[in-house]
Short mmCIF file of C-alpha atoms in Angstrom, two decimals:
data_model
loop_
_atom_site.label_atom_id
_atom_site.label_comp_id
_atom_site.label_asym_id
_atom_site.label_seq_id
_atom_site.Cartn_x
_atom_site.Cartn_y
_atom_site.Cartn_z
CA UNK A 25 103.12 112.01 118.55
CA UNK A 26 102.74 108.77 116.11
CA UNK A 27 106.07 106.94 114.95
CA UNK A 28 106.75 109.28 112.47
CA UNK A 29 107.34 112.16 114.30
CA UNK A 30 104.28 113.83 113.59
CA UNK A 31 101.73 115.45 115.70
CA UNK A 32 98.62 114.09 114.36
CA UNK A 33 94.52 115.59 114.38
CA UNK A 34 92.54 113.38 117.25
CA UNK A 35 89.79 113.43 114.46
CA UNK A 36 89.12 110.06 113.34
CA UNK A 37 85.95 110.91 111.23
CA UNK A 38 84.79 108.02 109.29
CA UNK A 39 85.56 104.32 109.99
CA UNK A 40 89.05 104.35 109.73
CA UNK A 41 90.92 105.99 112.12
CA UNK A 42 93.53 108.54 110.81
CA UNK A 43 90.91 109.00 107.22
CA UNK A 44 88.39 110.80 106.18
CA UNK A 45 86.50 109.27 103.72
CA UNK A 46 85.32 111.01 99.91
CA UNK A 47 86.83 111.73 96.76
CA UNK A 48 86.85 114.88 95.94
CA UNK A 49 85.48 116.10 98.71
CA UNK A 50 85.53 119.42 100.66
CA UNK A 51 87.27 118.25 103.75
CA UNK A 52 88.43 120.21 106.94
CA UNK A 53 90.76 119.11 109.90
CA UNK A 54 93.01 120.14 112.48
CA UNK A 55 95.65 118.53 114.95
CA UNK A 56 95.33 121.44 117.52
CA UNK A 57 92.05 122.77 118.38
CA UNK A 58 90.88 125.97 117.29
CA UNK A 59 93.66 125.99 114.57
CA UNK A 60 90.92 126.02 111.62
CA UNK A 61 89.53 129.38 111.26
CA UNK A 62 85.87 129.00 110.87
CA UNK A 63 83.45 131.27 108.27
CA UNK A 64 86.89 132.56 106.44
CA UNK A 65 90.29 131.20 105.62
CA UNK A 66 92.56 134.69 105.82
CA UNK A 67 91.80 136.07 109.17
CA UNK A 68 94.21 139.21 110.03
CA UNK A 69 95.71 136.80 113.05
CA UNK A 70 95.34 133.00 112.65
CA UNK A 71 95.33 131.54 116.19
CA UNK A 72 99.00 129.76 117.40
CA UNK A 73 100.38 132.01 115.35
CA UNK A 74 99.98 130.38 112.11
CA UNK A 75 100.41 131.80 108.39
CA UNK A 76 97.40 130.78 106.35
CA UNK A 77 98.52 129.94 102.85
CA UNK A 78 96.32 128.50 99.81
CA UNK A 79 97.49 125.64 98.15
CA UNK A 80 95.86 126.02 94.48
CA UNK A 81 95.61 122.65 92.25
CA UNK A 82 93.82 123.95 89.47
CA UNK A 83 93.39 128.03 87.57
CA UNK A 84 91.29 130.39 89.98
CA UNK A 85 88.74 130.37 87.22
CA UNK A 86 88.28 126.95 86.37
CA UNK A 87 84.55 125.85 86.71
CA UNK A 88 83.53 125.34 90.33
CA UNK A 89 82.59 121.48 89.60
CA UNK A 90 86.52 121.03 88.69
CA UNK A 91 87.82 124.04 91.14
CA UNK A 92 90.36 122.56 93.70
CA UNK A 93 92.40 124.36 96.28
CA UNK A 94 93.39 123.70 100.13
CA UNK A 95 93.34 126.72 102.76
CA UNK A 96 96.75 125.33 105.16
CA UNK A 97 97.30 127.19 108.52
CA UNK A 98 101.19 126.27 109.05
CA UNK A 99 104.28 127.72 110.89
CA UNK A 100 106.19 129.08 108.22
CA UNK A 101 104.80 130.04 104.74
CA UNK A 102 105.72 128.19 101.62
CA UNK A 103 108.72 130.50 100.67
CA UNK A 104 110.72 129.59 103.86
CA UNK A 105 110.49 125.67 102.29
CA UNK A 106 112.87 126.83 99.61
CA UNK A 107 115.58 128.61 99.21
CA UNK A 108 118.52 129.10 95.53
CA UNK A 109 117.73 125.76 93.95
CA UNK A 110 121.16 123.78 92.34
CA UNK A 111 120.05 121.14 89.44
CA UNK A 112 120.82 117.87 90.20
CA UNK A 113 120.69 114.54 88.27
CA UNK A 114 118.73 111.93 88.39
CA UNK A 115 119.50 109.68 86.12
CA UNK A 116 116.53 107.10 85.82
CA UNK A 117 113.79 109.54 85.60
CA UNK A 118 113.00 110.50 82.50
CA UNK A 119 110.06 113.27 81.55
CA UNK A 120 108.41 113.41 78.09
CA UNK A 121 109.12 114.08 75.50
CA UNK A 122 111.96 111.50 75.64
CA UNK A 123 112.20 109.74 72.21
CA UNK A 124 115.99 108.05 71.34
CA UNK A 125 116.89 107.72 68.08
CA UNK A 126 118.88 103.67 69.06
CA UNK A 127 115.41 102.70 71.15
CA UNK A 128 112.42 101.19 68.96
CA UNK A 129 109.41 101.58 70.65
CA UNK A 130 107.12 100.07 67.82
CA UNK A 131 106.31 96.06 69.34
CA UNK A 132 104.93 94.33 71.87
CA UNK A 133 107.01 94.38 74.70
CA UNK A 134 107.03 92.56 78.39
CA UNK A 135 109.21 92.61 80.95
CA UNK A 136 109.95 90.13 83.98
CA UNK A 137 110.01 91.80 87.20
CA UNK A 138 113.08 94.57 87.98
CA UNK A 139 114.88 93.07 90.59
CA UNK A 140 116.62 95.04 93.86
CA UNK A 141 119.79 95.66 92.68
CA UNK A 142 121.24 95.85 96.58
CA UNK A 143 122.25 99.36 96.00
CA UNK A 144 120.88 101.94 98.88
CA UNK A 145 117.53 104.06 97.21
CA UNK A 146 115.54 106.22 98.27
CA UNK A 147 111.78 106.93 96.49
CA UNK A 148 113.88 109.64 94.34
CA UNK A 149 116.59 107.77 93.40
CA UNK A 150 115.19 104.33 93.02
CA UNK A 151 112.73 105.54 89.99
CA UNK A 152 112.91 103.55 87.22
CA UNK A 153 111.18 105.36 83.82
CA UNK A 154 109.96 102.77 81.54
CA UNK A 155 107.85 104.71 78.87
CA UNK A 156 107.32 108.63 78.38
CA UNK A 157 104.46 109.43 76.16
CA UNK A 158 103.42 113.43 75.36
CA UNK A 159 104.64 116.72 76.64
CA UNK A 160 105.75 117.60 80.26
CA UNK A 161 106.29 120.68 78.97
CA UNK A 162 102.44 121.25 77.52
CA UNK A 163 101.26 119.53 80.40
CA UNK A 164 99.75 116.15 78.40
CA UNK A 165 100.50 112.76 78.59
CA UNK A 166 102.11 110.66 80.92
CA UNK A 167 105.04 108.70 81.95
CA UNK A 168 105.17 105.00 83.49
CA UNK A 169 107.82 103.97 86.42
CA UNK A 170 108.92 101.08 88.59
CA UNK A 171 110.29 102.26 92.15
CA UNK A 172 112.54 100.36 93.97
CA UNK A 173 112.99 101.51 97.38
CA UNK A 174 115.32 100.30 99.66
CA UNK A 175 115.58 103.12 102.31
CA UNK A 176 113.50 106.03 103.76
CA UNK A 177 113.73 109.78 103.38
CA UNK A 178 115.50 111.21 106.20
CA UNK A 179 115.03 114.89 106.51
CA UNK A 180 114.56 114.73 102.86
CA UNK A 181 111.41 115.74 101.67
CA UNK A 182 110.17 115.71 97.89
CA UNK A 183 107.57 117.53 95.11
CA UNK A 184 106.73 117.47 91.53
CA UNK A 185 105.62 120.79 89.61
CA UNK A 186 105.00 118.80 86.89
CA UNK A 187 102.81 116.14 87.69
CA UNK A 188 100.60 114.07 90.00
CA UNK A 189 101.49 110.46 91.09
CA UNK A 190 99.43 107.52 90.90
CA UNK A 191 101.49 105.05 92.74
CA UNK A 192 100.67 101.38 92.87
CA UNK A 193 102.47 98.74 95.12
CA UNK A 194 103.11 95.61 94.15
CA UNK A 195 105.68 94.36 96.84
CA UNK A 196 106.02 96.25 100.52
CA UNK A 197 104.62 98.71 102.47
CA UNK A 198 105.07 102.77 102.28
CA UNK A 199 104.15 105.49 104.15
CA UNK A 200 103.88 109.14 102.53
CA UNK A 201 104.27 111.86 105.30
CA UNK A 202 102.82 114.51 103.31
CA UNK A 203 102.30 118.28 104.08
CA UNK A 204 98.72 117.38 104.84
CA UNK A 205 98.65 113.90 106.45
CA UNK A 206 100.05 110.49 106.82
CA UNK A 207 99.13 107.66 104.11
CA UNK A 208 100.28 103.95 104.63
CA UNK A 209 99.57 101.98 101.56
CA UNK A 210 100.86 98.06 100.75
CA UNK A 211 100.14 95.96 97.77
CA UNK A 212 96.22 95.68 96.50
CA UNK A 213 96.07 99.40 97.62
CA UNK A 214 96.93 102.72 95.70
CA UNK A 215 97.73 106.01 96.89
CA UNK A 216 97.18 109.38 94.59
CA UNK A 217 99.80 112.08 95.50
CA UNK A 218 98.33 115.76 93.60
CA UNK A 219 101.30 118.12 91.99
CA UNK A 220 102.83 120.53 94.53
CA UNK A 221 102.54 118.44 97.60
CA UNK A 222 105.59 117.97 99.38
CA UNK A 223 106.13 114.76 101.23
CA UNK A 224 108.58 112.23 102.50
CA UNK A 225 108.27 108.71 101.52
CA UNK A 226 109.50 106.11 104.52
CA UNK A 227 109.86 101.94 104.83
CA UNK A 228 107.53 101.26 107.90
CA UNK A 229 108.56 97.65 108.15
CA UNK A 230 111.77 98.69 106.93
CA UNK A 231 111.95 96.43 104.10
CA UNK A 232 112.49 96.74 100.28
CA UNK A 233 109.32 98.20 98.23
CA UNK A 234 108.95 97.75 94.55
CA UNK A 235 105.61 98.91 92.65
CA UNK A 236 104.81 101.05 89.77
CA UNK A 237 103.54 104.72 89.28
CA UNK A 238 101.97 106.60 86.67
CA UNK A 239 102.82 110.11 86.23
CA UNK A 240 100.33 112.35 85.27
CA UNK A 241 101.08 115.09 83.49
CA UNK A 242 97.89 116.40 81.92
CA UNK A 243 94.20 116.88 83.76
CA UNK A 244 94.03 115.33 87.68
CA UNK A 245 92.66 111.91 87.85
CA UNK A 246 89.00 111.60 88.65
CA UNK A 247 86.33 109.21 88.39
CA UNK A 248 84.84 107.18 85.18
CA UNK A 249 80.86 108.30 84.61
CA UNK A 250 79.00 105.77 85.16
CA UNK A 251 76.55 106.32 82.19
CA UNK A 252 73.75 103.56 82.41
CA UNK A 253 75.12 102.07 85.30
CA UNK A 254 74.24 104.55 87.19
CA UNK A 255 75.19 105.36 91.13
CA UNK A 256 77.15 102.29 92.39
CA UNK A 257 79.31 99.75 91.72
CA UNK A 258 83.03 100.15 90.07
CA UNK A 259 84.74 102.86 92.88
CA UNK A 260 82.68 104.25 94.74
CA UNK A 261 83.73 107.73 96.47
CA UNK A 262 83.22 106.62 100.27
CA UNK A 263 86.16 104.08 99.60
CA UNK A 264 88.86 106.66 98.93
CA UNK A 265 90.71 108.14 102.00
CA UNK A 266 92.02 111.11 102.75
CA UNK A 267 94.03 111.78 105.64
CA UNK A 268 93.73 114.04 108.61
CA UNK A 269 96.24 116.91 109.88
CA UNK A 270 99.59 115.96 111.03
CA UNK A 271 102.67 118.40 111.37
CA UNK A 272 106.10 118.22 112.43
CA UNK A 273 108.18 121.75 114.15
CA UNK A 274 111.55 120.10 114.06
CA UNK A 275 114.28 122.55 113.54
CA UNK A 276 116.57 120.44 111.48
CA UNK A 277 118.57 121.16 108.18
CA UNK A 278 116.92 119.71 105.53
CA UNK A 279 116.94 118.87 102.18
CA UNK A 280 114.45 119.45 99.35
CA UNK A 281 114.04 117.90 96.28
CA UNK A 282 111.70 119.36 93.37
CA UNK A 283 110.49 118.10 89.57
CA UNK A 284 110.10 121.16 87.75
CA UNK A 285 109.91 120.55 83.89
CA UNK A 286 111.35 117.34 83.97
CA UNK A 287 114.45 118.73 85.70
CA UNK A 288 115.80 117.65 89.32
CA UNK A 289 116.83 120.71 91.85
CA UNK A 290 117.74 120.82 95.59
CA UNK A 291 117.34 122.93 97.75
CA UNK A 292 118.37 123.21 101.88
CA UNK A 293 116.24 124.64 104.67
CA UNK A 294 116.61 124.99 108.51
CA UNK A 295 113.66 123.04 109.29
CA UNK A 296 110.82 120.40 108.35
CA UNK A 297 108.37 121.69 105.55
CA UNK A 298 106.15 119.73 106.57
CA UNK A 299 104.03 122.08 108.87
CA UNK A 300 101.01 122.38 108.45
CA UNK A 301 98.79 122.44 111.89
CA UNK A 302 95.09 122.65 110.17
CA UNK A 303 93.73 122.52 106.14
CA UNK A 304 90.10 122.38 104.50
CA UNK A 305 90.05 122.00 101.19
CA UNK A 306 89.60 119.31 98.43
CA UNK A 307 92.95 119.17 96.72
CA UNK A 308 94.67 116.47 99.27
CA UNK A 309 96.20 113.08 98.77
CA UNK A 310 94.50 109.92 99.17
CA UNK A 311 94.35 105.92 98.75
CA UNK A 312 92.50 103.45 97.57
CA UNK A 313 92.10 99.95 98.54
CA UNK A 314 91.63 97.99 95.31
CA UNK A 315 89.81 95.01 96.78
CA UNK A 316 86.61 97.81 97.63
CA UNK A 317 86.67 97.67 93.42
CA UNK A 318 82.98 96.25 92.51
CA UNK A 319 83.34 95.55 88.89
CA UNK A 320 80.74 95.01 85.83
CA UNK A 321 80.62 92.27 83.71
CA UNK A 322 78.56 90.89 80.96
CA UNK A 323 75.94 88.41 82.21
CA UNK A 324 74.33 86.71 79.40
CA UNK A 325 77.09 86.55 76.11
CA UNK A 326 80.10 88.79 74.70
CA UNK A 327 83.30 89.93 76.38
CA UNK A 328 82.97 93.89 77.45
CA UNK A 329 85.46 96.37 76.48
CA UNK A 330 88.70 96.53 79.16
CA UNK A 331 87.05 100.07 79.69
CA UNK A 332 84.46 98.76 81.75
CA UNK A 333 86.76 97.97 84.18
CA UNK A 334 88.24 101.93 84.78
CA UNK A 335 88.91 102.91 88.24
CA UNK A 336 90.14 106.29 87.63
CA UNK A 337 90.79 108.64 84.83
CA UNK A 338 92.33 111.56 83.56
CA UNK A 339 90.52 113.59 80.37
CA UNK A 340 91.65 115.08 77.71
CA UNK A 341 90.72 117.97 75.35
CA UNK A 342 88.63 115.16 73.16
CA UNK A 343 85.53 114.08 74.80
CA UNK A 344 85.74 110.07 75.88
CA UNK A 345 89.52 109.92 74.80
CA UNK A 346 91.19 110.06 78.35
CA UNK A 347 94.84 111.23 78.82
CA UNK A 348 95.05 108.09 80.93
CA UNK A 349 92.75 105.72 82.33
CA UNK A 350 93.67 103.34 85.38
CA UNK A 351 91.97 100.00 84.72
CA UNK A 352 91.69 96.93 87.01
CA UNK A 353 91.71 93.42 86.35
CA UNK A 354 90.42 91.80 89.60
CA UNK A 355 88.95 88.66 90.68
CA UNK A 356 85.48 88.23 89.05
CA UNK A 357 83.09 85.55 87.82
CA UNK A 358 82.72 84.62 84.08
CA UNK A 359 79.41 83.83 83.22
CA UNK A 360 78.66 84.79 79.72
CA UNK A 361 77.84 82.00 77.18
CA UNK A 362 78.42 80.89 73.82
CA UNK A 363 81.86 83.69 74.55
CA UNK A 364 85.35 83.93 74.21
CA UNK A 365 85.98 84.77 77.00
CA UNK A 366 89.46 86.54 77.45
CA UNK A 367 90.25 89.79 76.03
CA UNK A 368 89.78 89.67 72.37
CA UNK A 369 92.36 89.93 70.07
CA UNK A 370 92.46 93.71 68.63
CA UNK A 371 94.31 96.57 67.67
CA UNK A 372 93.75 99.95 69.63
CA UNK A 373 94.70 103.73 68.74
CA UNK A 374 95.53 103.70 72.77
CA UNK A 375 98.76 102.99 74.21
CA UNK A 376 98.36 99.96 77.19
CA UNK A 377 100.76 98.93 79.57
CA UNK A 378 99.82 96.44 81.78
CA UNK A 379 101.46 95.40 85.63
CA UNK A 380 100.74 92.73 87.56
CA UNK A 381 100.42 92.38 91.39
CA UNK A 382 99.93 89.19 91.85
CA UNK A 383 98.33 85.92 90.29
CA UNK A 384 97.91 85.17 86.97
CA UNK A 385 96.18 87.37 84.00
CA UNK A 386 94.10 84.96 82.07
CA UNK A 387 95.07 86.33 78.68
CA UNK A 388 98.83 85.74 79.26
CA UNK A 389 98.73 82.56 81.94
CA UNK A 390 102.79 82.23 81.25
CA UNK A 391 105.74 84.69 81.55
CA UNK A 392 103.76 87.38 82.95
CA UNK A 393 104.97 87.23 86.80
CA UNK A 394 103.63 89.62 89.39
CA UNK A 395 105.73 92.48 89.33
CA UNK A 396 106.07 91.97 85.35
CA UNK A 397 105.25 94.83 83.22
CA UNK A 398 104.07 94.38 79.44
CA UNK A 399 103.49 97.64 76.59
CA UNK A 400 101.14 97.18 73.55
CA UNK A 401 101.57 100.21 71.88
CA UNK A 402 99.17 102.47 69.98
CA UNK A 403 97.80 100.29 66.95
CA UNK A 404 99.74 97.03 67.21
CA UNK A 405 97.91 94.03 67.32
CA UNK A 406 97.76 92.12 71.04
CA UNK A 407 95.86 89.71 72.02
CA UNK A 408 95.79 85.76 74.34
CA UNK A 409 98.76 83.42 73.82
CA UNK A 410 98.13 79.98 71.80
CA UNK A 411 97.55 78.61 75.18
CA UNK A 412 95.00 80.75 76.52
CA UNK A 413 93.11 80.37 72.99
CA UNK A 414 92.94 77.08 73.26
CA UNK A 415 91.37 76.57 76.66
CA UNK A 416 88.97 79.38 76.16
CA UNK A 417 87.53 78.01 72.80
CA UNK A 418 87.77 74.40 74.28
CA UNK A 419 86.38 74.85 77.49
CA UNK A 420 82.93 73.97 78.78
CA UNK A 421 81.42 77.78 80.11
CA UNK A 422 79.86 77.12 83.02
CA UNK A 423 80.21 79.87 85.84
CA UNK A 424 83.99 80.24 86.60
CA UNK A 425 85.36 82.70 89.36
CA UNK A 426 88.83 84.44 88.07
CA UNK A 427 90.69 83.84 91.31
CA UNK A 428 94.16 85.14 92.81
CA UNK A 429 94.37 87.73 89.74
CA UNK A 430 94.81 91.28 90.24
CA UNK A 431 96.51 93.14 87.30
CA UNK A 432 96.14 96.91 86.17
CA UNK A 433 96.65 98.90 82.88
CA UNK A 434 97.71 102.62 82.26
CA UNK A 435 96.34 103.69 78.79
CA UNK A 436 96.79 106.93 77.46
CA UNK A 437 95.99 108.32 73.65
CA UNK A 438 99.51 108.85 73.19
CA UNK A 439 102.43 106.27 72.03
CA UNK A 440 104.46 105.54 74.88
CA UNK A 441 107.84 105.42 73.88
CA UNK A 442 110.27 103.45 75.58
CA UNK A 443 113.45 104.78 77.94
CA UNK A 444 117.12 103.57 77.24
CA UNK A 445 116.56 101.41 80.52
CA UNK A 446 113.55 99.85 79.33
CA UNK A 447 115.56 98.86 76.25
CA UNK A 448 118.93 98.27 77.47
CA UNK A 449 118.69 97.58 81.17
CA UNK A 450 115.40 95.76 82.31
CA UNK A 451 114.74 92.13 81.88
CA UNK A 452 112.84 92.73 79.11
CA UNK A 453 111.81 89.30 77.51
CA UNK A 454 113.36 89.13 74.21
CA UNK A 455 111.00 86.14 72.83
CA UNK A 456 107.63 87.72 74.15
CA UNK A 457 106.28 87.97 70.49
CA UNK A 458 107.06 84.35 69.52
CA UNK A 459 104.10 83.77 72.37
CA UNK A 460 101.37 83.92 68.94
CA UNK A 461 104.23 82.24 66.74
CA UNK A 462 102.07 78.67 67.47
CA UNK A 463 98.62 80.15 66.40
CA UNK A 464 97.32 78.22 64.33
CA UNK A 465 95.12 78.32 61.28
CA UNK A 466 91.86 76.75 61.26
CA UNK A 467 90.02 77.74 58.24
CA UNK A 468 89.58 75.31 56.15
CA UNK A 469 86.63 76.36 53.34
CA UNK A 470 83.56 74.65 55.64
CA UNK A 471 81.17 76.52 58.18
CA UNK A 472 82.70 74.33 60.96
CA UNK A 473 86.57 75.11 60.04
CA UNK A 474 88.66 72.95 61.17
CA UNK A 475 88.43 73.52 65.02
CA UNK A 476 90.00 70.14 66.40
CA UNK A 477 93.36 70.51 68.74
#
């Protein structure tokens, strides 16, 4: 039995115990032996007298390169997890589409960090929507959260119909006790939760958790190609984990919550759903430890595009226009010459919001805190602040490491439009686009403009 209550596999395949490593992979594990049926998955009598059920993330028919499904041998099927469902609110989590006709969503927008409030929250109840962008009900597009968590799930367990959850911590440690496996994740780490999995989300260290999540609506996540980069570097598959069998048979009532349609229902059971003895498959959860994140940079002159720098994405209907991309700005070495080196200045027909972990993003070296969130919306023009201008066309560009940085961006080809908490309720910085107000102009009519400070 491990401290959560679980009865977990003895496998520890891979070199971390409790993982097995691959994205995407076809994976197979058990926490009693002999539970996995071997050669089929729906044997007339599954052994401890089991019900096999298959856990489908994707049409029966979809093309066997993008097929994903999980064979589960558990106590009780599925339909004894549920029972009549009662809609519920919650109040801070919104679904797309979500546009209010008093919120303006056209700007450049960042936030300081959302603060713990003090008030008791759970994973559910402590989501904070920022933007919305697409169609929950179409199944495209996205939405963007902060959680604040401030106490674990007891006998409460939790899914989303609509969605799979890229969660990202920037401050404390969770653990997901999920139908097919424990996942601890802290800050510099992400964990990807697929729709339909139920789970329980607890404080390990029992201390307050803030981070963000990006809610995926459309396609699952999967890796960037690599094009002429070719097999290695940026994430590499080995690095994700997935994790191996753990059940509970705890006869307790229980409550469960599920996001169907970008509605909240409960419903109460006798027992823990969260019982499933043995699984192969390759539609699981797993992490990610962003520090295993090799990235690519230009080593002679010019600044890359952001994109270079994807660690997972989602695709869309149009070919190389993702429904969301997750891209990471770690520590890295500059070494390009003759370059300005920061991101550019541009306009893009993507929507970006940006979080930070920790450190400081070299575009935006002031009033972008760890735990800070910023939105440059689809088209509007973005770009460094006077004073990161000024040191990058100033400086002398010898090699220079990027230290103590570690910021992310969702992106998505739809406008992300804001919630009424984003607007009304946040810390949202109010003077954030007086940051190019001090620009400056330095053409003056000559080939050398006039470039002095």
């Amino acid at each position: 039995m491990t401290e959560t209550g679980l009865t977990s596999s003895t496998n520890t395949m891979g070199t971390t115990p409790g993982y097995m490593p691959g994205f995407g992979n076809d994976f197979e594990t058990e926490a009693l032996p002999g539970a996995l049926p071997q050669g089929m998955n729906s044997p007339q009598k599954c052994a401890y007298g089991l019900y096999g059920e298959q856990l489908s993330g994707t049409a029966f028919t979809a093309p066997s390169h993008q097929n994903e499904r999980t064979w589960c041998y558990r106590i009780r099927p599925s339909v004894k997890h549920v029972g009549r469902f009662e809609k519920i609110d919650v109040p801070y989590w919104k679904s797309a589409p979500h546009v209010l006709d008093d919120v303006i969503s056209l700007g450049q927008y960042r936030w300081d960090p959302i603060p713990h409030s003090g008030e008791v929250l759970t994973w559910v109840t402590g989501m904070r929507t920022v933007t919305t962008a697409g169609d929950v009900y179409t199944q495209a597009g996205m939405a963007t959260h902060v959680y604040l968590v401030t106490e674990s799930m007891v006998d409460e367990y939790f899914f989303s119909a609509d969605s799979e959850l890229l969660v990202v911590p920037q401050e404390g440690r969770l653990r997901f006790c999920t139908e097919l496996g424990v996942i601890d994740i802290e800050p510099k780490e992400i964990a990807i939760l697929p729709r339909g999995l139920v789970y329980r989300v607890e404080l390990p260290d029992g201390k307050p958790a803030r981070g963000f999540v990006c809610e995926n609506y459309g396609q699952k996540l999967e890796l960037p190609g690599r094009g002429p980069i070719g097999a290695n570097c940026m994430a590499n598959r080995r690095d994700f984990k997935t994790p191996v069998a753990a059940f509970e048979d705890r006869e307790v009532k229980s409550r469960v919550v599920i996001k169907w349609q970008g509605q909240f229902h409960e419903t109460f059971i006798g027992h823990s759903p969260l019982d499933v003895v043995a699984w192969h498959g390759n539609y699981a959860p797993c992490k990610y430890d962003l520090r295993d994140y090799c990235p690519i940079g230009a080593i002679l002159f010019d600044h890359p595009d952001p994109s270079i720098f994807t660690v997972l994405t989602a695709p869309s209907g149009v070919p190389g226009t993702a429904n969301i991309d997750f891209v990471l700005f770690r520590e890295r070495w500059m070494t390009m010459e003759d370059t300005f080196r920061p991101p550019w200045y541009h306009k893009n027909v993507m929507s970006e919001l940006m979080g930070n972990i920790y450190g400081e993003y070299d575009a935006k070296p002031d009033g972008f805190a760890p735990g800070g969130i910023s939105l440059h919306n689809m088209m509007l023009p973005h770009g460094p602040d006077k004073t990161a201008f000024d040191k990058a066309t100033h400086s002398n560009l010898g090699p220079e490491k990027l230290d103590n940085t570690m910021s992310f961006m969702f992106e998505t080809r739809f406008p992300q439009h804001l919630t009424e908490f984003a607007a009304k309720e946040a810390p949202l910085q109010d003077d954030y686009i007086d940051c190019w107000e001090s620009l400056e102009k330095h053409f003056d009519g000559t080939p050398e403009g006039n470039w002095k400070r």
